[in-house]
């Protein structure tokens, strides 16, 4: 492990979310605290209400205080949210994910899909790829317009949805994807599109990606149509390394890849922008199992590890990279033992027991 030292505090904003959010967020903070103790890192947390809790007490699911305070933090941990259950925007029902991504310019959604060592993937072939998803435009109605919604109804029997693709957003997500590829052994990028139908939008996207590809001659570059990509992921995911695509395609394909890797419950995710990053589980709030103590917290815990890696790059503090690696190692070592798995992984232990195993793995880890 690194011998670099730093006395600075790591201050994280915590947004617990809805459904299973508070449960897996509590597990994440417990593991982060254990990592901080193990590596002599001063990690502090401050929680702010969001989602249904904020709606009840403040009349909005996304209070302005979050944006007023976020600059004073090194990063954000966001639990899953139940935006499908929120009232209309006019009644305070804002989508926290969309608002954070748009207002903090979190343009890059990095979603690794990795089958852990010692875990047999449910569909036969191990997965090791990263989906780099554009996060601020596309078909998502809450972030495609300067004013108003990207969805509207000209008549009671007609709904229209606007898809926004810009050269600026496509260029910077392509840059992020090639930079990720340069850090991986295979150095390969696959751009996923539907330019055979969406000729203007995906044509612009591909034109932007191709321009960036020329600046990375050491990276192999290819293109796949999205429906073929969905099939190829099932047939042989090992042929892919880094996948770059637009918002909706990235959302769908990353869930598919993570489930093929083992479980969506293990799917880590980081939303990053120029000045801040938000660790967020790839999955939703799972209200059907909320409060039962059976959720797998690995996704949010792994996302917190990605946040520490992001901070390590910005600070040049090797201990933060060590902390991220320790989290990944702890998750893999616990999952490798069948008796220590949650239900989504074929086991029968709950959130609290799984978290205890992770904390113990952190404490027992040998440098």
Short mmCIF file of C-alpha atoms in Angstrom, two decimals:
data_model
loop_
_atom_site.label_atom_id
_atom_site.label_comp_id
_atom_site.label_asym_id
_atom_site.label_seq_id
_atom_site.Cartn_x
_atom_site.Cartn_y
_atom_site.Cartn_z
CA UNK A 1 0.00 0.00 0.00
CA UNK A 2 0.99 3.61 -0.47
CA UNK A 3 3.12 5.37 2.13
CA UNK A 4 1.82 8.85 1.18
CA UNK A 5 0.20 10.75 4.02
CA UNK A 6 -2.22 13.62 4.34
CA UNK A 7 -3.80 15.22 7.36
CA UNK A 8 -6.76 16.69 5.50
CA UNK A 9 -10.28 15.64 6.38
CA UNK A 10 -12.57 13.98 3.86
CA UNK A 11 -15.98 15.55 4.29
CA UNK A 12 -18.88 13.75 2.60
CA UNK A 13 -22.45 14.94 2.14
CA UNK A 14 -24.88 12.08 2.77
CA UNK A 15 -28.32 11.89 1.10
CA UNK A 16 -29.99 8.72 2.33
CA UNK A 17 -32.82 8.57 -0.21
CA UNK A 18 -35.96 6.43 -0.11
CA UNK A 19 -36.92 2.76 0.09
CA UNK A 20 -33.82 0.72 0.91
CA UNK A 21 -31.73 3.88 0.65
CA UNK A 22 -31.38 4.54 4.41
CA UNK A 23 -30.45 0.89 5.04
CA UNK A 24 -27.70 0.61 2.44
CA UNK A 25 -26.47 4.12 3.18
CA UNK A 26 -26.01 3.18 6.85
CA UNK A 27 -24.06 0.11 5.75
CA UNK A 28 -21.89 2.24 3.46
CA UNK A 29 -21.03 4.69 6.22
CA UNK A 30 -20.17 1.82 8.54
CA UNK A 31 -17.73 0.37 6.01
CA UNK A 32 -16.24 3.78 5.22
CA UNK A 33 -15.68 4.38 8.92
CA UNK A 34 -13.91 1.03 9.25
CA UNK A 35 -11.71 1.89 6.25
CA UNK A 36 -10.94 5.28 7.75
CA UNK A 37 -9.86 3.69 11.01
CA UNK A 38 -7.78 1.06 9.24
CA UNK A 39 -5.90 3.55 7.07
CA UNK A 40 -5.88 6.53 9.44
CA UNK A 41 -8.18 8.59 7.24
CA UNK A 42 -10.38 11.26 8.79
CA UNK A 43 -13.71 10.67 7.02
CA UNK A 44 -16.65 12.68 8.34
CA UNK A 45 -20.28 12.64 7.25
CA UNK A 46 -23.11 15.14 7.32
CA UNK A 47 -26.60 14.08 6.34
CA UNK A 48 -29.18 16.20 4.54
CA UNK A 49 -32.81 15.25 3.84
CA UNK A 50 -33.78 14.34 0.30
CA UNK A 51 -36.65 12.52 -1.35
CA UNK A 52 -39.85 11.71 0.54
CA UNK A 53 -38.42 12.83 3.89
CA UNK A 54 -37.57 16.24 2.48
CA UNK A 55 -40.94 16.48 0.74
CA UNK A 56 -42.77 15.89 4.02
CA UNK A 57 -40.83 18.51 5.99
CA UNK A 58 -39.75 21.03 3.36
CA UNK A 59 -42.26 20.68 0.55
CA UNK A 60 -39.72 19.52 -2.03
CA UNK A 61 -37.82 16.33 -2.70
CA UNK A 62 -34.64 18.30 -3.48
CA UNK A 63 -34.13 21.22 -1.08
CA UNK A 64 -32.02 24.15 -2.29
CA UNK A 65 -29.84 23.72 0.80
CA UNK A 66 -28.14 20.77 -0.88
CA UNK A 67 -26.83 22.97 -3.68
CA UNK A 68 -26.00 25.82 -1.31
CA UNK A 69 -23.90 23.54 0.88
CA UNK A 70 -22.36 21.04 -1.55
CA UNK A 71 -19.30 23.16 -2.37
CA UNK A 72 -18.17 22.71 1.22
CA UNK A 73 -17.90 18.93 0.79
CA UNK A 74 -15.39 16.68 -0.95
CA UNK A 75 -18.09 14.44 -2.41
CA UNK A 76 -21.63 13.17 -2.08
CA UNK A 77 -23.15 9.79 -1.24
CA UNK A 78 -26.66 9.45 -2.65
CA UNK A 79 -28.93 6.56 -1.72
CA UNK A 80 -31.58 5.25 -4.14
CA UNK A 81 -34.67 7.42 -4.57
CA UNK A 82 -38.31 6.63 -5.32
CA UNK A 83 -38.95 9.40 -7.83
CA UNK A 84 -41.68 7.33 -9.49
CA UNK A 85 -43.71 7.81 -6.29
CA UNK A 86 -43.21 11.58 -6.12
CA UNK A 87 -45.96 14.09 -6.89
CA UNK A 88 -45.71 16.34 -9.96
CA UNK A 89 -42.87 18.83 -10.15
CA UNK A 90 -45.27 21.65 -9.37
CA UNK A 91 -46.03 19.95 -6.03
CA UNK A 92 -42.37 19.54 -5.11
CA UNK A 93 -41.69 16.20 -6.77
CA UNK A 94 -38.30 16.75 -8.38
CA UNK A 95 -36.12 13.83 -9.47
CA UNK A 96 -33.03 14.03 -7.18
CA UNK A 97 -30.80 12.18 -9.64
CA UNK A 98 -31.74 14.46 -12.51
CA UNK A 99 -31.49 17.66 -10.48
CA UNK A 100 -28.05 16.76 -9.11
CA UNK A 101 -26.74 15.72 -12.51
CA UNK A 102 -28.04 18.82 -14.24
CA UNK A 103 -27.30 21.48 -11.62
CA UNK A 104 -23.87 20.09 -10.66
CA UNK A 105 -22.97 19.25 -14.27
CA UNK A 106 -22.32 15.59 -13.44
CA UNK A 107 -21.88 14.71 -17.08
CA UNK A 108 -20.06 11.37 -16.73
CA UNK A 109 -21.78 8.33 -15.27
CA UNK A 110 -19.13 5.62 -14.86
CA UNK A 111 -20.67 2.18 -14.35
CA UNK A 112 -18.32 -0.81 -14.06
CA UNK A 113 -19.71 -4.32 -14.47
CA UNK A 114 -17.34 -6.85 -12.91
CA UNK A 115 -17.77 -10.47 -11.88
CA UNK A 116 -15.91 -10.76 -8.54
CA UNK A 117 -13.18 -13.38 -8.15
CA UNK A 118 -14.54 -16.58 -6.69
CA UNK A 119 -18.11 -15.86 -7.81
CA UNK A 120 -19.67 -17.90 -10.60
CA UNK A 121 -21.58 -15.56 -12.93
CA UNK A 122 -25.23 -16.61 -13.28
CA UNK A 123 -25.03 -16.83 -17.09
CA UNK A 124 -21.75 -18.65 -17.49
CA UNK A 125 -19.28 -16.01 -18.67
CA UNK A 126 -17.51 -13.54 -16.38
CA UNK A 127 -17.87 -9.83 -17.15
CA UNK A 128 -15.25 -7.09 -16.87
CA UNK A 129 -16.28 -3.89 -18.63
CA UNK A 130 -17.14 -0.27 -17.92
CA UNK A 131 -20.10 1.64 -19.32
CA UNK A 132 -19.39 5.37 -19.66
CA UNK A 133 -22.80 7.00 -19.97
CA UNK A 134 -23.55 10.60 -20.89
CA UNK A 135 -25.54 11.95 -17.99
CA UNK A 136 -26.96 15.39 -18.76
CA UNK A 137 -29.09 15.18 -21.90
CA UNK A 138 -30.57 12.54 -24.25
CA UNK A 139 -34.18 11.40 -23.89
CA UNK A 140 -34.41 12.30 -20.20
CA UNK A 141 -37.17 14.89 -20.02
CA UNK A 142 -35.97 16.52 -16.80
CA UNK A 143 -32.63 17.60 -18.29
CA UNK A 144 -33.13 18.12 -22.03
CA UNK A 145 -34.63 21.64 -21.99
CA UNK A 146 -33.46 25.03 -20.76
CA UNK A 147 -36.99 25.77 -19.52
CA UNK A 148 -39.87 23.37 -19.06
CA UNK A 149 -40.05 19.64 -19.63
CA UNK A 150 -38.76 17.67 -22.57
CA UNK A 151 -42.08 15.83 -22.63
CA UNK A 152 -45.38 17.45 -23.56
CA UNK A 153 -48.85 16.57 -24.84
CA UNK A 154 -50.20 18.63 -27.76
CA UNK A 155 -53.48 16.75 -27.38
CA UNK A 156 -54.99 14.31 -24.87
CA UNK A 157 -54.06 11.45 -27.19
CA UNK A 158 -50.52 12.44 -28.15
CA UNK A 159 -47.31 12.61 -26.11
CA UNK A 160 -44.02 13.89 -27.52
CA UNK A 161 -40.56 13.43 -26.04
CA UNK A 162 -37.58 15.55 -27.08
CA UNK A 163 -34.13 13.96 -27.36
CA UNK A 164 -31.22 16.35 -26.96
CA UNK A 165 -27.75 15.52 -28.30
CA UNK A 166 -25.01 18.16 -28.42
CA UNK A 167 -21.47 18.10 -29.71
CA UNK A 168 -20.16 19.49 -26.43
CA UNK A 169 -21.70 16.76 -24.28
CA UNK A 170 -20.79 14.01 -26.75
CA UNK A 171 -17.20 15.21 -26.96
CA UNK A 172 -16.61 15.34 -23.25
CA UNK A 173 -18.20 11.95 -22.54
CA UNK A 174 -16.09 10.47 -25.34
CA UNK A 175 -13.00 12.01 -23.76
CA UNK A 176 -13.94 10.50 -20.40
CA UNK A 177 -14.40 7.07 -22.00
CA UNK A 178 -11.02 7.09 -23.74
CA UNK A 179 -9.34 8.27 -20.54
CA UNK A 180 -10.92 5.33 -18.70
CA UNK A 181 -9.75 2.97 -21.44
CA UNK A 182 -6.18 4.24 -21.13
CA UNK A 183 -6.19 3.09 -17.50
CA UNK A 184 -7.27 -0.46 -18.40
CA UNK A 185 -5.10 -3.23 -19.87
CA UNK A 186 -7.13 -3.86 -23.03
CA UNK A 187 -7.51 -0.21 -24.08
CA UNK A 188 -10.63 -0.66 -26.18
CA UNK A 189 -13.67 1.60 -26.62
CA UNK A 190 -17.01 0.61 -28.17
CA UNK A 191 -19.40 3.43 -29.10
CA UNK A 192 -23.03 2.29 -28.99
CA UNK A 193 -25.65 4.10 -31.07
CA UNK A 194 -28.80 3.88 -33.21
CA UNK A 195 -27.58 6.05 -36.07
CA UNK A 196 -29.34 3.84 -38.62
CA UNK A 197 -32.61 5.34 -37.33
CA UNK A 198 -31.63 8.42 -35.29
CA UNK A 199 -29.42 9.75 -38.06
CA UNK A 200 -29.11 13.32 -36.85
CA UNK A 201 -28.76 12.77 -33.09
CA UNK A 202 -26.64 9.64 -33.07
CA UNK A 203 -24.85 10.78 -36.19
CA UNK A 204 -23.67 13.85 -34.24
CA UNK A 205 -22.77 11.65 -31.28
CA UNK A 206 -20.65 9.32 -33.43
CA UNK A 207 -18.99 12.20 -35.24
CA UNK A 208 -17.93 13.61 -31.88
CA UNK A 209 -16.63 10.26 -30.60
CA UNK A 210 -14.68 9.58 -33.79
CA UNK A 211 -12.95 12.95 -33.47
CA UNK A 212 -11.79 12.10 -29.96
CA UNK A 213 -10.72 8.59 -31.01
CA UNK A 214 -8.11 10.14 -33.30
CA UNK A 215 -6.41 11.68 -30.26
CA UNK A 216 -6.00 8.23 -28.63
CA UNK A 217 -4.11 6.09 -31.16
CA UNK A 218 -3.26 3.48 -28.51
CA UNK A 219 -6.97 2.71 -27.96
CA UNK A 220 -8.81 0.29 -30.24
CA UNK A 221 -12.10 1.82 -31.38
CA UNK A 222 -15.28 0.22 -32.74
CA UNK A 223 -18.99 0.99 -33.09
CA UNK A 224 -22.08 -1.15 -32.42
CA UNK A 225 -25.79 -0.56 -33.00
CA UNK A 226 -27.59 -0.71 -29.65
CA UNK A 227 -29.90 -3.66 -30.37
CA UNK A 228 -26.97 -5.74 -31.62
CA UNK A 229 -25.01 -4.65 -28.55
CA UNK A 230 -27.73 -5.95 -26.23
CA UNK A 231 -27.52 -9.36 -27.89
CA UNK A 232 -23.71 -9.43 -27.99
CA UNK A 233 -23.51 -8.68 -24.26
CA UNK A 234 -25.42 -11.88 -23.61
CA UNK A 235 -23.53 -13.94 -26.17
CA UNK A 236 -20.02 -12.92 -25.13
CA UNK A 237 -19.47 -9.92 -22.82
CA UNK A 238 -15.73 -10.61 -22.73
CA UNK A 239 -15.29 -8.91 -26.12
CA UNK A 240 -16.06 -5.51 -24.60
CA UNK A 241 -13.91 -3.27 -22.43
CA UNK A 242 -15.16 0.35 -22.26
CA UNK A 243 -18.57 1.17 -23.69
CA UNK A 244 -19.48 4.81 -24.38
CA UNK A 245 -23.01 5.81 -25.23
CA UNK A 246 -25.85 8.25 -24.77
CA UNK A 247 -27.95 8.60 -21.65
CA UNK A 248 -30.81 6.14 -22.12
CA UNK A 249 -28.80 3.47 -23.93
CA UNK A 250 -26.16 3.65 -21.18
CA UNK A 251 -28.77 3.35 -18.46
CA UNK A 252 -30.23 0.19 -19.99
CA UNK A 253 -27.02 -1.52 -21.10
CA UNK A 254 -25.24 -0.93 -17.79
CA UNK A 255 -28.05 -2.63 -15.87
CA UNK A 256 -27.92 -5.53 -18.30
CA UNK A 257 -24.16 -5.85 -17.99
CA UNK A 258 -24.23 -5.67 -14.19
CA UNK A 259 -26.87 -8.37 -13.93
CA UNK A 260 -24.84 -10.56 -16.29
CA UNK A 261 -21.80 -9.94 -14.07
CA UNK A 262 -23.58 -11.29 -11.03
CA UNK A 263 -26.27 -8.99 -9.68
CA UNK A 264 -27.48 -5.43 -9.95
CA UNK A 265 -26.98 -5.38 -6.19
CA UNK A 266 -23.20 -5.26 -6.81
CA UNK A 267 -23.36 -2.54 -9.48
CA UNK A 268 -21.30 0.47 -8.43
CA UNK A 269 -21.70 3.84 -10.11
CA UNK A 270 -20.12 7.29 -10.00
CA UNK A 271 -21.55 10.54 -11.34
CA UNK A 272 -18.70 12.97 -11.90
CA UNK A 273 -18.33 16.52 -13.13
CA UNK A 274 -15.64 19.18 -13.21
CA UNK A 275 -15.89 20.02 -9.50
CA UNK A 276 -17.80 17.31 -7.64
CA UNK A 277 -18.67 13.62 -7.79
CA UNK A 278 -21.67 11.72 -6.45
CA UNK A 279 -21.51 8.06 -5.44
CA UNK A 280 -24.83 6.45 -6.29
CA UNK A 281 -25.99 2.84 -6.43
CA UNK A 282 -26.86 1.79 -9.95
CA UNK A 283 -30.12 0.22 -8.86
CA UNK A 284 -33.36 1.76 -7.59
CA UNK A 285 -34.93 2.09 -4.17
CA UNK A 286 -36.60 -1.38 -4.16
CA UNK A 287 -39.63 -0.32 -2.08
CA UNK A 288 -40.90 -3.92 -2.11
CA UNK A 289 -38.09 -4.98 0.25
CA UNK A 290 -37.56 -1.70 2.11
CA UNK A 291 -37.33 -2.09 5.88
CA UNK A 292 -36.83 -5.86 5.71
CA UNK A 293 -33.06 -5.72 6.18
CA UNK A 294 -32.33 -7.98 3.21
CA UNK A 295 -30.91 -5.54 0.64
CA UNK A 296 -27.40 -6.05 -0.72
CA UNK A 297 -25.48 -2.83 0.09
CA UNK A 298 -22.52 -3.66 -2.19
CA UNK A 299 -23.58 -1.31 -4.97
CA UNK A 300 -23.51 1.84 -2.85
CA UNK A 301 -20.43 0.70 -0.92
CA UNK A 302 -18.58 0.06 -4.18
CA UNK A 303 -19.76 3.46 -5.43
CA UNK A 304 -18.25 5.06 -2.33
CA UNK A 305 -14.99 3.32 -3.23
CA UNK A 306 -15.15 4.87 -6.70
CA UNK A 307 -15.65 8.27 -5.06
CA UNK A 308 -12.49 7.75 -3.01
CA UNK A 309 -10.60 6.90 -6.21
CA UNK A 310 -11.90 10.09 -7.82
CA UNK A 311 -10.71 12.07 -4.80
CA UNK A 312 -7.32 10.31 -4.94
CA UNK A 313 -6.84 11.58 -8.49
CA UNK A 314 -7.66 15.14 -7.45
CA UNK A 315 -5.66 15.18 -4.23
CA UNK A 316 -2.73 12.99 -5.14
CA UNK A 317 -3.24 11.15 -1.85
CA UNK A 318 -2.28 7.50 -2.27
CA UNK A 319 -4.12 6.50 0.90
CA UNK A 320 -7.43 7.31 -0.79
CA UNK A 321 -6.56 4.95 -3.62
CA UNK A 322 -5.60 2.35 -1.01
CA UNK A 323 -8.97 2.91 0.65
CA UNK A 324 -10.82 2.34 -2.62
CA UNK A 325 -8.82 -0.83 -3.27
CA UNK A 326 -9.52 -2.06 0.26
CA UNK A 327 -13.27 -1.66 -0.25
CA UNK A 328 -13.13 -3.60 -3.52
CA UNK A 329 -11.02 -6.33 -1.92
CA UNK A 330 -13.35 -6.61 1.08
CA UNK A 331 -16.44 -6.97 -1.11
CA UNK A 332 -14.78 -9.62 -3.27
CA UNK A 333 -13.50 -11.60 -0.29
CA UNK A 334 -16.88 -11.64 1.43
CA UNK A 335 -18.82 -12.58 -1.71
CA UNK A 336 -16.36 -15.40 -2.42
CA UNK A 337 -17.80 -17.28 0.57
CA UNK A 338 -21.31 -18.59 -0.32
CA UNK A 339 -22.47 -18.48 3.31
CA UNK A 340 -21.77 -14.74 3.40
CA UNK A 341 -23.94 -13.77 0.42
CA UNK A 342 -27.21 -11.88 0.35
CA UNK A 343 -30.32 -13.29 -1.31
CA UNK A 344 -29.70 -11.68 -4.71
CA UNK A 345 -26.40 -13.58 -4.84
CA UNK A 346 -27.96 -16.89 -3.88
CA UNK A 347 -27.32 -16.57 -0.14
CA UNK A 348 -29.59 -15.97 2.83
CA UNK A 349 -27.98 -13.37 5.07
CA UNK A 350 -29.30 -9.85 5.50
CA UNK A 351 -27.90 -6.36 5.16
CA UNK A 352 -26.57 -6.08 8.71
CA UNK A 353 -24.80 -9.45 8.68
CA UNK A 354 -23.28 -8.78 5.27
CA UNK A 355 -22.04 -5.40 6.48
CA UNK A 356 -20.48 -7.01 9.56
CA UNK A 357 -18.57 -9.40 7.31
CA UNK A 358 -17.31 -6.47 5.23
CA UNK A 359 -16.19 -4.53 8.29
CA UNK A 360 -14.37 -7.58 9.61
CA UNK A 361 -12.70 -8.11 6.23
CA UNK A 362 -11.48 -4.50 6.34
CA UNK A 363 -10.16 -4.88 9.88
CA UNK A 364 -8.40 -8.17 9.14
CA UNK A 365 -6.85 -7.08 5.86
CA UNK A 366 -3.08 -7.39 5.75
CA UNK A 367 -1.06 -4.73 3.95
#
